Short mmCIF file of C-alpha atoms in Angstrom, two decimals:
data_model
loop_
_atom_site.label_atom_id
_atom_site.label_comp_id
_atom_site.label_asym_id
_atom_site.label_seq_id
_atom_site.Cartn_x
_atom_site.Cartn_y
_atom_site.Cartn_z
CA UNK J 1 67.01 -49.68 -18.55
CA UNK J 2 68.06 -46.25 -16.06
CA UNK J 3 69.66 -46.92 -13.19
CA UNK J 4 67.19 -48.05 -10.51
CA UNK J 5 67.51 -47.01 -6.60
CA UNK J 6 66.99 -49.67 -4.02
CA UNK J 7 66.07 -49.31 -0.78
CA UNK J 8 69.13 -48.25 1.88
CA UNK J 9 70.55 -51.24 3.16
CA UNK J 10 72.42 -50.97 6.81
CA UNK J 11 76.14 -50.12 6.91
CA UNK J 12 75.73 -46.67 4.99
CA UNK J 13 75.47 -48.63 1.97
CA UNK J 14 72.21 -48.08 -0.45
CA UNK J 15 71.95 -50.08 -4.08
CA UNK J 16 71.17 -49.71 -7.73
CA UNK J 17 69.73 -52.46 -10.30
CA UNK J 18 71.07 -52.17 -13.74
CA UNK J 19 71.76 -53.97 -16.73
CA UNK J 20 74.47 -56.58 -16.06
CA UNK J 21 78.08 -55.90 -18.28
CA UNK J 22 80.74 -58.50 -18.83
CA UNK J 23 82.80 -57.10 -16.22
CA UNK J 24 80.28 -58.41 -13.44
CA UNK J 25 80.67 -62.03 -14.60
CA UNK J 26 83.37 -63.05 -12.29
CA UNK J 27 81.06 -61.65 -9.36
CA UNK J 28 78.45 -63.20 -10.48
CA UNK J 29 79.93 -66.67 -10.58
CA UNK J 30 81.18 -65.78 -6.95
CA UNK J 31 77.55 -64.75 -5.89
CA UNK J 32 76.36 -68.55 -7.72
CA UNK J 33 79.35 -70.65 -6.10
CA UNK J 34 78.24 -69.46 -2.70
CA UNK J 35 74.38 -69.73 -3.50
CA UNK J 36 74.40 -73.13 -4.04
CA UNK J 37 72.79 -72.84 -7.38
CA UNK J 38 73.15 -74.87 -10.76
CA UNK J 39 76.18 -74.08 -11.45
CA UNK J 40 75.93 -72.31 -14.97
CA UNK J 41 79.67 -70.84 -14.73
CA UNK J 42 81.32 -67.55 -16.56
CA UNK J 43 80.79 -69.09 -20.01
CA UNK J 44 77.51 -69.78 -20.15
CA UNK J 45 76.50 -66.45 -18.25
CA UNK J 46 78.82 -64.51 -20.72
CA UNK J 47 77.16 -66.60 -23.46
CA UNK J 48 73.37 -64.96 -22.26
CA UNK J 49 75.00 -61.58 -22.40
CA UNK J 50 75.62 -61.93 -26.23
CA UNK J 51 72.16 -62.62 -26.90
CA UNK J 52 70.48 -58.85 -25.72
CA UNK J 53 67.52 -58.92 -27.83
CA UNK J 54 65.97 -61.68 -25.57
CA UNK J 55 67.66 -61.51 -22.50
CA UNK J 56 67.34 -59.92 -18.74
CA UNK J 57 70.33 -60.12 -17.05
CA UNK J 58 70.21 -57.31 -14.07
CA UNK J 59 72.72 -56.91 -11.29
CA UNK J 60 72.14 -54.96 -7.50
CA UNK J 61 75.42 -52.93 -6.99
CA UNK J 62 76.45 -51.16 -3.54
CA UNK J 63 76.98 -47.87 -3.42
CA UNK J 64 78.98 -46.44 -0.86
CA UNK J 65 78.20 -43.17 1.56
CA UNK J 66 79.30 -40.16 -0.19
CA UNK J 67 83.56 -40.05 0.72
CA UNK J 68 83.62 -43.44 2.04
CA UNK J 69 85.09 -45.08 -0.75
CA UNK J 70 87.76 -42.88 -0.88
CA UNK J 71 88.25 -43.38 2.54
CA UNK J 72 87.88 -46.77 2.54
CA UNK J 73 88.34 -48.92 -0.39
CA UNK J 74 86.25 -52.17 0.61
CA UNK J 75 83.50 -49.64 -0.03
CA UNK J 76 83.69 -49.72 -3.62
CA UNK J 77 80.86 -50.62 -5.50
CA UNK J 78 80.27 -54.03 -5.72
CA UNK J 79 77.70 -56.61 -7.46
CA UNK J 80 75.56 -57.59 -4.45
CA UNK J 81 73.09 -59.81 -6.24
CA UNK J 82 71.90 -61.08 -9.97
CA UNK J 83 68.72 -62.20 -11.95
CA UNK J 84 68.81 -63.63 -15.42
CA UNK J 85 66.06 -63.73 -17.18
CA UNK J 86 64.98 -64.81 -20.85
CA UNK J 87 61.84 -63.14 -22.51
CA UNK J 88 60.28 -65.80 -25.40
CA UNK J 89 57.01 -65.58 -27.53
CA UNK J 90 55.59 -63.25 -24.59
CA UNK J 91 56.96 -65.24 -21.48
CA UNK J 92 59.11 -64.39 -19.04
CA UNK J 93 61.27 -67.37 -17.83
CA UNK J 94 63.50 -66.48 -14.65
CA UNK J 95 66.46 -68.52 -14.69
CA UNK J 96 68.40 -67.36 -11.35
CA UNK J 97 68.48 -65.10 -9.24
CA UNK J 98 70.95 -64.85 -5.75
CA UNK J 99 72.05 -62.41 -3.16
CA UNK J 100 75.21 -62.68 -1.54
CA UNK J 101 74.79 -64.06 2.02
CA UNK J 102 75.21 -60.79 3.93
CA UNK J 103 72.58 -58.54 1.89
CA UNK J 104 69.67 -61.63 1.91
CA UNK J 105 66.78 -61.41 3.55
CA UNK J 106 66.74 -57.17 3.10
CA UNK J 107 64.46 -57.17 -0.12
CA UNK J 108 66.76 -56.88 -2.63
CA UNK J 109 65.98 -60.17 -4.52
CA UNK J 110 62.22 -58.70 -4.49
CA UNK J 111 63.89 -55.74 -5.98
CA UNK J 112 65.78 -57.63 -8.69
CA UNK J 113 62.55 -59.78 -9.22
CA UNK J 114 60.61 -56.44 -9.69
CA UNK J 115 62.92 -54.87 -11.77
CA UNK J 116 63.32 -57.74 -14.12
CA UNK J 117 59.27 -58.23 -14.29
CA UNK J 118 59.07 -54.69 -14.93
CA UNK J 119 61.26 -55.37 -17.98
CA UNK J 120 59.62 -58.18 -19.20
CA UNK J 121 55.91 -56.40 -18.94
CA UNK J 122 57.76 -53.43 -21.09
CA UNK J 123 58.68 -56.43 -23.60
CA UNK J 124 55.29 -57.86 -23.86
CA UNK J 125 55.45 -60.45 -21.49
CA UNK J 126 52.17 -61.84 -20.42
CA UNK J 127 53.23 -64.31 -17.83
CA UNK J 128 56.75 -65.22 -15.89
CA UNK J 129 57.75 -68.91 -14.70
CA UNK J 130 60.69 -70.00 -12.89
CA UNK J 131 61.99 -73.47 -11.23
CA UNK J 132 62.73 -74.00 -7.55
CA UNK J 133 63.85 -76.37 -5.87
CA UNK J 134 61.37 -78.49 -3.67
CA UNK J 135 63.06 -77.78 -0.83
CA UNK J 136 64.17 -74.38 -0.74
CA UNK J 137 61.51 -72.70 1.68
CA UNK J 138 63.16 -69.39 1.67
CA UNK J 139 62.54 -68.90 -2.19
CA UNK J 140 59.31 -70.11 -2.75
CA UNK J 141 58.12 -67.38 -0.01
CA UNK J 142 59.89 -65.24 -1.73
CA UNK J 143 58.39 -66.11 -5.13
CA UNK J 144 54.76 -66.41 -3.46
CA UNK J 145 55.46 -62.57 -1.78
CA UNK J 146 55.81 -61.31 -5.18
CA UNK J 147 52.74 -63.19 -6.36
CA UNK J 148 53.96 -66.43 -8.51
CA UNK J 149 51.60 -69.54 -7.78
CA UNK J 150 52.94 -73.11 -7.58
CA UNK J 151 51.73 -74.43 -10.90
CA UNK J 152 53.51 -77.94 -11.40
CA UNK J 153 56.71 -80.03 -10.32
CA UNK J 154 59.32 -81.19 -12.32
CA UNK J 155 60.19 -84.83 -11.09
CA UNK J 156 64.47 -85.21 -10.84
CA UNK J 157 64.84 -81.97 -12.57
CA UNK J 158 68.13 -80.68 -10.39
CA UNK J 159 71.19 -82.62 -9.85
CA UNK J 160 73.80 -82.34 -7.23
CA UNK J 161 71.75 -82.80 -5.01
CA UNK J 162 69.19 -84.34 -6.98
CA UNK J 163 65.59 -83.05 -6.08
CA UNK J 164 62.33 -81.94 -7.49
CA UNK J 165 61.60 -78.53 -8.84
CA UNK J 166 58.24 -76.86 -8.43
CA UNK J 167 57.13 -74.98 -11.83
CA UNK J 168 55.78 -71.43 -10.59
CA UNK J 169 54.14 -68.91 -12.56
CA UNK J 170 52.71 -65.57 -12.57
CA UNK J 171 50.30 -63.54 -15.24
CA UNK J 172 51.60 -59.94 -15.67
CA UNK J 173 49.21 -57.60 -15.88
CA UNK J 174 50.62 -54.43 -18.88
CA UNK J 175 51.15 -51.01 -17.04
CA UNK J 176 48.63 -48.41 -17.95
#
């Protein structure tokens, strides 16, 4: 996958989706400790990384103004959000994705959810599917602005804090 532009965030910083590398994995756990996901931890994510004939594992990176990370070193480029993904007998399954708190609600996990069913359409995916949990409002819009469907629940499926999931789903359509 080529580098992909995202739209300009505030704060003269812009991003980029590509392929996630080993060196993002500490980030990444950072960006899942402070999303309040599953934890899945640096092991398992580096264990997804050694499997890249069935994997999706993008990251959203800053990029600074032109000069200002020489100027200023907190500009460096940094790994502002994730989505892992596994592609299976023609379906995408999207195991997490998260933002860090001070780029959410800007579009970029639409972006990373784009990009990644992007991929999976170029692999032959016919249809995506994800968990969320019951509760978390601010995803399922998300997941329902990008055109998945609530399709089922999965009774006591997360722990700490035990709650439902809802299965969603969406049928890709192949590019012409």
């Amino acid at each position: 996958m080529a580098t992909r532009e995202v739209t300009a965030i505030g704060s003269g910083l812009s991003l980029s989706i590509s392929r996630m590398t080993e060196h993002d994995l500490l980030e990444v756990v950072e960006i899942e400790t402070d999303s309040g996901l599953s934890v899945w931890g640096w092991d398992a994510y580096h264990k997804e990384l050694q499997s890249p004939e069935d994997v999706i594992m993008l990251v959203a990176r800053t990029e600074p103004e032109t000069g200002k990370a020489a100027a200023d070193p907190s500009h460096e480029r940094a790994v502002a959000g994730f989505i892992v993904s596994r592609l299976v007998a023609g379906e995408l399954h999207v195991n997490n994705v998260a933002v860090r708190p001070e780029f959410r609600r800007q579009g970029l996990a639409a972006g990373l959810l784009g990009a990644v069913l992007d991929e999976g359409r170029r692999g032959g995916a016919q249809i995506a599917f994800l968990e969320v949990r019951a509760g978390n409002a601010a995803a399922q819009g998300l997941y329902r602005r990008c055109g998945f469907q609530i399709t089922g629940r999965r009774r006591g499926y997360y722990r700490q804090p035990a709650e439902d999931a809802l299965l969603m789903s969406l049928l890709l359509e192949m590019s012409p």
